[in-house]
Coordinates of C-alpha atoms in Angstrom, one line a residue:
X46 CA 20.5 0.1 -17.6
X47 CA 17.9 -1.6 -16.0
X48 CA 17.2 -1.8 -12.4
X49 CA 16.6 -5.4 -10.6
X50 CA 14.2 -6.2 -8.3
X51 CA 14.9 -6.6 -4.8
X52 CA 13.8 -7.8 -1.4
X53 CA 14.9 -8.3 2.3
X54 CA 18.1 -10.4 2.6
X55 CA 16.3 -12.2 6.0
X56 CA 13.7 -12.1 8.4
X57 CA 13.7 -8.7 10.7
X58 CA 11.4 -7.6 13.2
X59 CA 10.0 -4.7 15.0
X60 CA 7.2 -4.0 17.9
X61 CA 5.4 -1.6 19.5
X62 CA 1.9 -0.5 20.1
X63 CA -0.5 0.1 17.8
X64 CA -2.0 3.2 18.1
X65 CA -5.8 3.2 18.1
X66 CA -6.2 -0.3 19.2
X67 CA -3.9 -0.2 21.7
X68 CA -2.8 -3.8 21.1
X69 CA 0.9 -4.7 21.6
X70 CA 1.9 -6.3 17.8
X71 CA 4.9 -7.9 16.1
X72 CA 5.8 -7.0 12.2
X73 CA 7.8 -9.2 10.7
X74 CA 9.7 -8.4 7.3
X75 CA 10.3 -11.6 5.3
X76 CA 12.0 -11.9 1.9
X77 CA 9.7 -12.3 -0.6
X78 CA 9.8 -14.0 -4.3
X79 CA 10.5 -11.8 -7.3
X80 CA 6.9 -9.8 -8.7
X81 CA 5.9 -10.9 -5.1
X82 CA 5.1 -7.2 -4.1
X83 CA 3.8 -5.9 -0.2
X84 CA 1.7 -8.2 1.4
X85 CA 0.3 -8.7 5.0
X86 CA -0.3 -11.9 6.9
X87 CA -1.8 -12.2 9.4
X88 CA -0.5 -15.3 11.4
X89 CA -2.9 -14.5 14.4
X90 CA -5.5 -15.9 12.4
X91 CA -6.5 -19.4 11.8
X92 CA -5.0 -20.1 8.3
X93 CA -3.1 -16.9 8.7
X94 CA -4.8 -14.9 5.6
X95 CA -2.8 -12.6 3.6
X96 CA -3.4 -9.3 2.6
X97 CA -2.9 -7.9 -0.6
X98 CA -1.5 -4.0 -0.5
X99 CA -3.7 -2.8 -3.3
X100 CA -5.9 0.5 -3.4
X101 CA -8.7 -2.6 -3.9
X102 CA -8.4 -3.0 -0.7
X103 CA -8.6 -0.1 1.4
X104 CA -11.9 -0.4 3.6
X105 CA -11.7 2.8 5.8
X106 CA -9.3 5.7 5.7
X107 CA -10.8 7.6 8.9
X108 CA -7.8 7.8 10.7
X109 CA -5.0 5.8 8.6
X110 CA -5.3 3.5 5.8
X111 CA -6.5 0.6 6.5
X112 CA -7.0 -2.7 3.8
X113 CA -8.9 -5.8 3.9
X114 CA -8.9 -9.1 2.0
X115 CA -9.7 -12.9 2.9
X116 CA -11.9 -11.9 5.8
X117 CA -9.0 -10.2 7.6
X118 CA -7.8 -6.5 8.2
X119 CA -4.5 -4.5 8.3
X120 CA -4.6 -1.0 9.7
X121 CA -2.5 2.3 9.7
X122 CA -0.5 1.0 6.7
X123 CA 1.4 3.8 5.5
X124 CA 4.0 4.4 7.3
X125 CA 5.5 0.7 6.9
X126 CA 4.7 0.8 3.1
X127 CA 6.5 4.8 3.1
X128 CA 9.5 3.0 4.5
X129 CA 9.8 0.4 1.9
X130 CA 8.9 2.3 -1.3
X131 CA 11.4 4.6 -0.4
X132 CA 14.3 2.0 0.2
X133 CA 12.9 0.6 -3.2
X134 CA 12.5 -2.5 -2.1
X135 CA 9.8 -4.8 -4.1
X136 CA 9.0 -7.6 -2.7
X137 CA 8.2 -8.1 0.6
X138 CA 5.7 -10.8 3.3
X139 CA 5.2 -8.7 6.7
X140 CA 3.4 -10.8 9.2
X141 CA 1.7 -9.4 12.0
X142 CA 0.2 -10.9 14.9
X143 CA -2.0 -8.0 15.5
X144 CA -4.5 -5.9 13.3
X145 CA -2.7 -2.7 13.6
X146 CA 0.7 -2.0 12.7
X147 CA 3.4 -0.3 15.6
X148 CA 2.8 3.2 15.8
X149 CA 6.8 3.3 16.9
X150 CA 7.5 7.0 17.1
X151 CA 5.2 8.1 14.4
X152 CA 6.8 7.9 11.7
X153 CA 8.7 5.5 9.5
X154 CA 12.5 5.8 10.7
X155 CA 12.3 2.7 12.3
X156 CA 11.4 0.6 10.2
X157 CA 13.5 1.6 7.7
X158 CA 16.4 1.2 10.1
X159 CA 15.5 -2.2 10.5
X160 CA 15.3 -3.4 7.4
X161 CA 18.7 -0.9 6.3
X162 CA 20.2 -3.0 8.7
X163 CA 19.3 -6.2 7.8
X164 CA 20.7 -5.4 4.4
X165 CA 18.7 -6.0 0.7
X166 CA 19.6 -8.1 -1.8
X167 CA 19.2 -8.1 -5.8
X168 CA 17.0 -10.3 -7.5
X169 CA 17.1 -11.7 -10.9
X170 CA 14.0 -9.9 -12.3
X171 CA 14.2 -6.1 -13.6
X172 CA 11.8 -3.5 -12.3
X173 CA 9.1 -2.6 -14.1
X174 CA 8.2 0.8 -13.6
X175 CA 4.9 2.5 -14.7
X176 CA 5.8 6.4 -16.5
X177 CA 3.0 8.5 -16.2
X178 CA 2.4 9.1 -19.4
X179 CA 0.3 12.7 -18.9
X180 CA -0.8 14.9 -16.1
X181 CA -3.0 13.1 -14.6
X182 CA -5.7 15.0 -12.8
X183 CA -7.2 14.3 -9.0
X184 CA -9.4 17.0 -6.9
X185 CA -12.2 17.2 -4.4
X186 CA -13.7 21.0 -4.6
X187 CA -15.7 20.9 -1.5
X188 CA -12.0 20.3 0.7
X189 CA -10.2 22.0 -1.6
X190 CA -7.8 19.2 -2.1
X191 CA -5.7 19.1 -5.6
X192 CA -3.7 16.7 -6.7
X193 CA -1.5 16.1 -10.1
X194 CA 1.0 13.3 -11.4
X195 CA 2.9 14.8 -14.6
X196 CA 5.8 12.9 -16.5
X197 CA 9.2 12.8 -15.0
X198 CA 11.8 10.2 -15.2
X199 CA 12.3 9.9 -12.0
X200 CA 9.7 9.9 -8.8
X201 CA 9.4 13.4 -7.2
X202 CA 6.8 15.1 -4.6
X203 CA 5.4 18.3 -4.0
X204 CA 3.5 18.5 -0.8
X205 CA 1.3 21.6 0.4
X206 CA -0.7 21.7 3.3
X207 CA -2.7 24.9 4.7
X208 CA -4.6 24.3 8.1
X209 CA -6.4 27.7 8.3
X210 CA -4.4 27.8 11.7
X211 CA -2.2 30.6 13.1
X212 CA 0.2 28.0 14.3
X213 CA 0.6 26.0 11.3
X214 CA -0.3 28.1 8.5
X215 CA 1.1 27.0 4.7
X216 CA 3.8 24.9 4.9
X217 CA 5.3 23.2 2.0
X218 CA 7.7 19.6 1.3
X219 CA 9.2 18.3 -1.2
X220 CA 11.9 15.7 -2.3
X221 CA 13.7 15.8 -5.7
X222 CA 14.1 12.2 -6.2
X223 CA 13.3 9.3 -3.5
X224 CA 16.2 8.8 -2.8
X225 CA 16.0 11.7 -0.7
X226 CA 13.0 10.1 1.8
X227 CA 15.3 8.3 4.0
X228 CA 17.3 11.6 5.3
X229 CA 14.6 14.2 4.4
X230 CA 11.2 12.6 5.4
X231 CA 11.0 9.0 6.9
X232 CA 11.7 10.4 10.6
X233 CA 9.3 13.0 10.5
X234 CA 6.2 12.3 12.9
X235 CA 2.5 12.1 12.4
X236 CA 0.7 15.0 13.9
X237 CA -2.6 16.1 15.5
X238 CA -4.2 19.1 16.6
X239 CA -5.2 19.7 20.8
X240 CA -8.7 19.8 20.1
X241 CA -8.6 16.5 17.7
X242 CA -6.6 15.0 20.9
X243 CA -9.4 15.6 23.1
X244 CA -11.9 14.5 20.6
X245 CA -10.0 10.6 20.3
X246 CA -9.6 10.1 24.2
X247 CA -12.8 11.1 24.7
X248 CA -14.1 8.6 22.2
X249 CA -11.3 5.8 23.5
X250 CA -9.9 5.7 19.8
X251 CA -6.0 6.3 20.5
X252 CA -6.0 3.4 23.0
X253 CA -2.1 3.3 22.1
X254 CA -1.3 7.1 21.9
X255 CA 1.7 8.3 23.5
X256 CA 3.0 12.1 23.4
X257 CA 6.4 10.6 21.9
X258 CA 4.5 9.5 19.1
X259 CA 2.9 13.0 18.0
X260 CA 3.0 16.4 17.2
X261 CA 0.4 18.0 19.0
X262 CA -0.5 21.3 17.6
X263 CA -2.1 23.4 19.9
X264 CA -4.8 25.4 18.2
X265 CA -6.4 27.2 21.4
X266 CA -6.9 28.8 24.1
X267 CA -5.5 26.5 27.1
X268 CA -5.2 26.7 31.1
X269 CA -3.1 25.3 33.8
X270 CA -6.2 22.5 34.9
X271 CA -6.1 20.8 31.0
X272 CA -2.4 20.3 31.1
X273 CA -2.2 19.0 34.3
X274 CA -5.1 16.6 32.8
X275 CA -3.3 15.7 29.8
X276 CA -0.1 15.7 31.9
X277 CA -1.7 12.9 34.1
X278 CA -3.5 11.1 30.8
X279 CA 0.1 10.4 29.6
X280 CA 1.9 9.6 32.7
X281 CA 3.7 13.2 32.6
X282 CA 5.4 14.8 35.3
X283 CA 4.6 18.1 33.5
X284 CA 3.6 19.6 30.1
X285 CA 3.7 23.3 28.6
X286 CA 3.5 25.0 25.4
X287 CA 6.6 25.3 23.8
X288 CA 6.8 28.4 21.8
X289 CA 6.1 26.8 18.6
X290 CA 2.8 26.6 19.3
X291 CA 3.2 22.9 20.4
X292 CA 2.9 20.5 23.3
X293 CA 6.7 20.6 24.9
X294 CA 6.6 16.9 25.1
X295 CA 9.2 16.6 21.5
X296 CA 10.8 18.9 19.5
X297 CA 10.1 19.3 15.9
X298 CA 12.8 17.5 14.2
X299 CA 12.0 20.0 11.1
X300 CA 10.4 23.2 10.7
X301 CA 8.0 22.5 8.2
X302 CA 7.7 18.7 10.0
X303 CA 3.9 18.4 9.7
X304 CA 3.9 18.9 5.4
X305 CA 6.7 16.5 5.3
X306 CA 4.9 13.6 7.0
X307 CA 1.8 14.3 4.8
X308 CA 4.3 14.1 2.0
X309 CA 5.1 10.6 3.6
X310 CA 1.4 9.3 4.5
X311 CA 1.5 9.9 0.3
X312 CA 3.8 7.9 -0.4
X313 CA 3.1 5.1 1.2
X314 CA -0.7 5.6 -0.1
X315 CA 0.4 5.6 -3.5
X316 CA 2.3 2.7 -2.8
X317 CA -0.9 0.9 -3.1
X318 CA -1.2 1.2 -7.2
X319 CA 0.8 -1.9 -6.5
X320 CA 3.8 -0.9 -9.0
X321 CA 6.4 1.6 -8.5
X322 CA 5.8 4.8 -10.5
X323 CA 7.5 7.7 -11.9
X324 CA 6.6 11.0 -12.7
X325 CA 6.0 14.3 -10.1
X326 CA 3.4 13.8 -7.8
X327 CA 2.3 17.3 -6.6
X328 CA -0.4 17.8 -4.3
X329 CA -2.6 20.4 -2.3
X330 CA -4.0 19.5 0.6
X331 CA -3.5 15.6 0.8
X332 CA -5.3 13.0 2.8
X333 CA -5.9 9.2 3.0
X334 CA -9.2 9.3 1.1
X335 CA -7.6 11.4 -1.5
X336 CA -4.4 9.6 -1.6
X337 CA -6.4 6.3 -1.9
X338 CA -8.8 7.5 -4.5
X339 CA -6.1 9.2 -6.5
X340 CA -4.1 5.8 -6.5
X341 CA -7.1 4.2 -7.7
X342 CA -6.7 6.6 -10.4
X343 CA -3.8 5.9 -11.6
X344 CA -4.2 2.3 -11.3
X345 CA -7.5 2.2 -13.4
X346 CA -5.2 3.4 -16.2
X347 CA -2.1 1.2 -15.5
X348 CA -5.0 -1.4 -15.9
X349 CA -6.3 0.2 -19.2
X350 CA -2.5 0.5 -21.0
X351 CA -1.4 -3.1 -20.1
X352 CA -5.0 -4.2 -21.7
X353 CA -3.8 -2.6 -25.0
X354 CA -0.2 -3.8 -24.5
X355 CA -2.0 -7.4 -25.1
X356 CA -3.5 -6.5 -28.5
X357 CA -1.6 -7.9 -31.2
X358 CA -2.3 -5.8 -34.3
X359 CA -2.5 -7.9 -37.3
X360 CA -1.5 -7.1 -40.8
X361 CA -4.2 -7.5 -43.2
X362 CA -1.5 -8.3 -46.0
X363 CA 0.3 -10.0 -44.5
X364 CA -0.1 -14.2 -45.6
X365 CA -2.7 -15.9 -43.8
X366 CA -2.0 -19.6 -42.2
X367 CA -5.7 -20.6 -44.0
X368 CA -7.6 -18.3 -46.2
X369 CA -11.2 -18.5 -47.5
X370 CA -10.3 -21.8 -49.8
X371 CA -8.4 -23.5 -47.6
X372 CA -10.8 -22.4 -44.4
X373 CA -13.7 -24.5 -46.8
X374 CA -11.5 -27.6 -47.2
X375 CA -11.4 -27.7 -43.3
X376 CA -15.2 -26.8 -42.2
X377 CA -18.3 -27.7 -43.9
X378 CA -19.2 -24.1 -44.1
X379 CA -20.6 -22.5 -47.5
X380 CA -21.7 -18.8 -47.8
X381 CA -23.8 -17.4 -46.6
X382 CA -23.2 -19.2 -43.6
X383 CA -19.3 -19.3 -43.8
X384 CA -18.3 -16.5 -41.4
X385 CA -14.8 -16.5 -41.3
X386 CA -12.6 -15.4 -44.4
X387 CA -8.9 -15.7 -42.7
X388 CA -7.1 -17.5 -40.5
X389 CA -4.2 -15.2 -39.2
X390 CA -2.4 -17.1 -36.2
X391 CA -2.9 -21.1 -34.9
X392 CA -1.0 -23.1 -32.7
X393 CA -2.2 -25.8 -30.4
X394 CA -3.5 -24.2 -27.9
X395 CA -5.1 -20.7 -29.6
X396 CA -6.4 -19.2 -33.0
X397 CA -7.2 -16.2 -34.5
X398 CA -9.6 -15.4 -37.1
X399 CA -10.6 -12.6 -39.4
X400 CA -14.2 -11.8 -40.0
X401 CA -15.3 -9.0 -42.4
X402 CA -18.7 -7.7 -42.3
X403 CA -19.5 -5.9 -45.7
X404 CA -23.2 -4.3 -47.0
X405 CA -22.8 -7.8 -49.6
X406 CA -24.1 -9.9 -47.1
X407 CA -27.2 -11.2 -47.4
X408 CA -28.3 -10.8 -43.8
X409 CA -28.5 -7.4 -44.4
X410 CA -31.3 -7.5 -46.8
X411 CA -33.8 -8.3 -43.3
X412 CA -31.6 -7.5 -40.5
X413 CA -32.4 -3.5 -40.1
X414 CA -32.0 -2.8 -43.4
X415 CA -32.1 1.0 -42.2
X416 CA -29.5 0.0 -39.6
X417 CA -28.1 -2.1 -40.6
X418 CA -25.9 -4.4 -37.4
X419 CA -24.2 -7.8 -37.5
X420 CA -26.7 -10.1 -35.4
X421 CA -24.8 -11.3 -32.2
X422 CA -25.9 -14.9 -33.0
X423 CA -23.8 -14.8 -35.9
X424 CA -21.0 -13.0 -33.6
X425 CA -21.0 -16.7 -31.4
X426 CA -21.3 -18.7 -34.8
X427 CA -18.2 -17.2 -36.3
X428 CA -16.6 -17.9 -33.2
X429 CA -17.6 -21.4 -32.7
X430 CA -16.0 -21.8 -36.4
X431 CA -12.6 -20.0 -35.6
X432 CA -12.8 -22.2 -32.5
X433 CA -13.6 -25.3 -34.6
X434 CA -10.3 -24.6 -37.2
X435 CA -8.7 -25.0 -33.7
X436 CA -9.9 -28.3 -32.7
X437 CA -9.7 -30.0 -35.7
X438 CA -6.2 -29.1 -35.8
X439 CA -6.0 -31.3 -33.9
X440 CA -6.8 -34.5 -35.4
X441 CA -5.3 -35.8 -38.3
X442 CA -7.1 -35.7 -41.5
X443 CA -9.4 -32.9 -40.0
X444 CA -11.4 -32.8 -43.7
X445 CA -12.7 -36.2 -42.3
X446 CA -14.2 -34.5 -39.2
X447 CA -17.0 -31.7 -37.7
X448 CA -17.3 -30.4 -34.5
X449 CA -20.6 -30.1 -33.3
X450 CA -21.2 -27.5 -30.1
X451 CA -22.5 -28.5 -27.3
X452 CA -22.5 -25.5 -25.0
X453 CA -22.4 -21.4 -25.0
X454 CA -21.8 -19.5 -21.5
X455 CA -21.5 -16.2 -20.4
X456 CA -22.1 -14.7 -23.8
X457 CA -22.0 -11.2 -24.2
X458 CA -22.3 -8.2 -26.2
X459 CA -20.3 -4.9 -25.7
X460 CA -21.1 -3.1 -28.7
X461 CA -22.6 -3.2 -31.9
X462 CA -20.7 -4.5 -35.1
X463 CA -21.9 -2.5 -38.2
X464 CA -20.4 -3.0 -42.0
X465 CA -17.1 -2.3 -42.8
X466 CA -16.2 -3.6 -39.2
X467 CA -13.2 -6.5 -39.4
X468 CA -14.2 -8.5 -36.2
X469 CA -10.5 -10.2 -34.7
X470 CA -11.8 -13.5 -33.2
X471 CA -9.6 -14.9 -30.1
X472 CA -10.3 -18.4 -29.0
X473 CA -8.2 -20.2 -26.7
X474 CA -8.7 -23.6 -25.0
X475 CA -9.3 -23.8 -21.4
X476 CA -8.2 -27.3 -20.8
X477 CA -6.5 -30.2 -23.2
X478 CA -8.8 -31.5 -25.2
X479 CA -10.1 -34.9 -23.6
X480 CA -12.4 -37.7 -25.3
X481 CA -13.0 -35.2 -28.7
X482 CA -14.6 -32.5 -25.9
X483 CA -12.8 -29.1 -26.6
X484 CA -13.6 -26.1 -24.2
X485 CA -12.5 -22.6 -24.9
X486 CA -12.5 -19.0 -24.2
X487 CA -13.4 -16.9 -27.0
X488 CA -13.7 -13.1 -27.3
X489 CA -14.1 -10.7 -31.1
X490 CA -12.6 -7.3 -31.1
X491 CA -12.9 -4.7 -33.1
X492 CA -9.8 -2.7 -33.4
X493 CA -9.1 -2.1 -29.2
X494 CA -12.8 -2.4 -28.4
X495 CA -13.9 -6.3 -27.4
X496 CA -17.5 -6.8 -29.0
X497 CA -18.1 -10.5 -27.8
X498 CA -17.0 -12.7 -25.8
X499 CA -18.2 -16.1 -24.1
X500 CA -17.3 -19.6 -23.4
X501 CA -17.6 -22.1 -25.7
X502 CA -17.9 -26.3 -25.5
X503 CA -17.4 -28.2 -29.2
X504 CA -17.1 -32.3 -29.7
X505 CA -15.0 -33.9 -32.3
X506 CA -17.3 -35.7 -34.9
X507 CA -16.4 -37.8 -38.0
X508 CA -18.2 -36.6 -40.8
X509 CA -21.2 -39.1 -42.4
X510 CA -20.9 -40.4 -46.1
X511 CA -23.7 -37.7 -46.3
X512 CA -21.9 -35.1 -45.5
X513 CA -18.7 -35.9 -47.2
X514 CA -20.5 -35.9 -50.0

């Protein structure tokens, strides 16, 4: 059964504070057109840019994830995009009238309350899900981070974390399904250690940090005259070390609390392959750089699979539209300079051609006779001709005409063509043809691997009694 798309029945908004800016912001959830996916505006901006939520993005993950596109930033995005992946929603426009989104209470409860109570609705298109396909491998030695994505039906996590701190310790998280986030992960808070806190108000860089917004781990040694410091930092009447080694200001709302909101932070990282997965994502040590560089992983081969998705494979049997006779009652082409031998799919707007390169050809004989390759020159001219069964398709009596090329662009080679190749020539037309002027967009393959490609400009000419003749 497939599963259909969905996205916010109506507008819903939260605010808050952002964290390291400090900046009071309102995000707005708007309903959003089917293959829409997350994107950011934001409409304190003159033309109120918007933001793409892709791992192409991400400009800094120092202290969140932050992604930037059409000369305009979003910051600390991970908790609003945990919160939608795991209410599956897909397509969704959050404007913001700030650069950083609402810390809240550090985690994403919130904002999946909001939009749980605003209520989704089904749309027409089905989700399209990307399987990993294999384990898919992600580590960086040096922090000993580690980090796989194997096959699964279904989209799992398997969180680790180990903070070489007698506090902390290991701890480990995981949900079976995602289903599970809402109950199991979306409250659970972001976290720092004491030391870290220190280190940030020192610097000024949590101008929006609030001890209801954080776990604050407290790693050493500390007296009576710091707490009454930090006490008086955050307004606090009083603050102690609860006997879980952390600031008294919150209770953990979960044992293990601090793996399970890395657990989230991934999510919502990953969400940023711009498609929602399956598989089991298991990881050791996890981080924003990791989680960004891993989803750039992933997406690279998404990228890669849906490029061979496009490749039509062609059966060399099977009856061509024009073979080599009726290809020479169309072009003016003899051998040796006839390049193409079959026409294997035309319509108006697109053809493709068949080129076989044997030993026979004469070129050979003073081409690299010891190495032998297929001259890229000849690559373009038995493109220009697959383009030029394409425009004289065109007109009617297309014996009566030639095309003559006017222009070659952005040619280039990817790799050499050697005999016993069979180069698959794609041309397609940029634009209708106007006044006899054709433009198109050719590339040659061979088997999965593009050898040539470049942009090509033909006119319509009626042939001369000399060259009928």
């Amino acid at each position: 059964m497939n599963v259909k798309q969905k996205t916010i029945k109506a507008p819903v908004s939260v605010s808050g504070t952002g964290l390291h800016t400090g900046q009071s912001v309102t995000m707005t959830f708007n309903p959003a057109p089917e293959n829409h996916g997350y994107k950011f505006r934001r409409v304190d901006i003159e033309g109120s840019p918007v933001i793409d939520a892709d791992c192409d993005n991400v400009t800094d993950t120092s202290r969140g994830t932050t992604i930037t596109q059409n000369g305009a930033s979003v910051s600390t995005i991970e908790h609003v995009l945990a919160a939608l992946v795991g209410l599956e929603v897909d397509n969704v426009l959050i404007d913001m009238d700030g650069p950083e989104t609402p810390i809240m209470d550090g985690s994403s409860i919130q904002f999946v309350d909001a939009i749980k109570d605003m209520g989704l609705v089904e749309q027409e298109a089905d989700r399209e899900y990307y399987h990993i396909p294999y384990n898919i491998h992600y580590s960086e030695p040096d922090r000993k981070v580690e980090m796989v994505a194997m096959p699964l039906d279904d989209y799992r996590f398997t969180c680790m974390v180990d903070y070489n701190s007698q506090v902390l310790g290991s701890q480990h998280a995981s949900i079976s399904t995602i289903s599970e986030f809402n109950k199991e992960i979306a409250s659970c808070r972001t976290f720092c250690f004491l030391h870290e806190l220190e280190m940030l108000l020192k610097h000024d860089l949590i101008k929006g940090g609030d001890l209801n917004n954080a776990i604050v781990v407290v790693d050493k040694e500390v007296d009576e005259e710091e707490l009454a410091h930090l006490a008086k930092i955050f307004n606090r009447k009083d603050i102690k070390v609860a006997p879980q080694g952390i600031l008294n200001n919150i209770e953990l709302r979960h044992q293990n609390e601090p793996a399970r909101h890395k657990l989230l932070d991934m999510i919502g990282d990953l969400a940023l392959v711009g498609v929602p997965l399956r598989g089991h994502i298991m990881a050791a040590r996890p981080g924003h750089a990791a989680n960004v560089a891993f989803a750039k992983k992933i997406k690279t081969l998404i990228k890669k699979e849906r490029s061979r998705k496009h490749i039509k494979i062609y059966d060399p049997n099977a009856k061509p539209v024009y073979d080599t006779v009726q290809i020479m009652n169309i072009l003016p082409h003899r051998q040796p300079m006839l390049m193409i031998d079959k026409i294997l799919e035309l319509t108006k707007s697109h053809v493709v051609g068949l080129k076989n390169v044997t030993m026979n050809e004469e070129i050979f004989r003073g081409h690299f006779p010891g190495t032998p390759l297929f001259p890229g020159v000849l690559q373009i001219e038995a493109m220009a001709q697959t383009g030029g069964i394409l425009v004289l398709n065109t007109v009617p009596d297309p014996e009566n005409y030639i095309t003559l090329f006017l222009k070659i662009e952005n040619a280039r080679f990817k790799a050499p063509v050697v005999p016993g190749d069979t180069i698959i020539f794609h041309c397609n037309l940029l634009a209708p043809i106007r006044r006899g002027i054709a433009q198109m967009k050719g590339i040659g393959m061979v088997g999965e691997r593009v050898v040539v490609e470049a942009e090509l400009m033909a006119q319509i000419v009626k042939r001369t009694k000399t060259e009928e003749a």
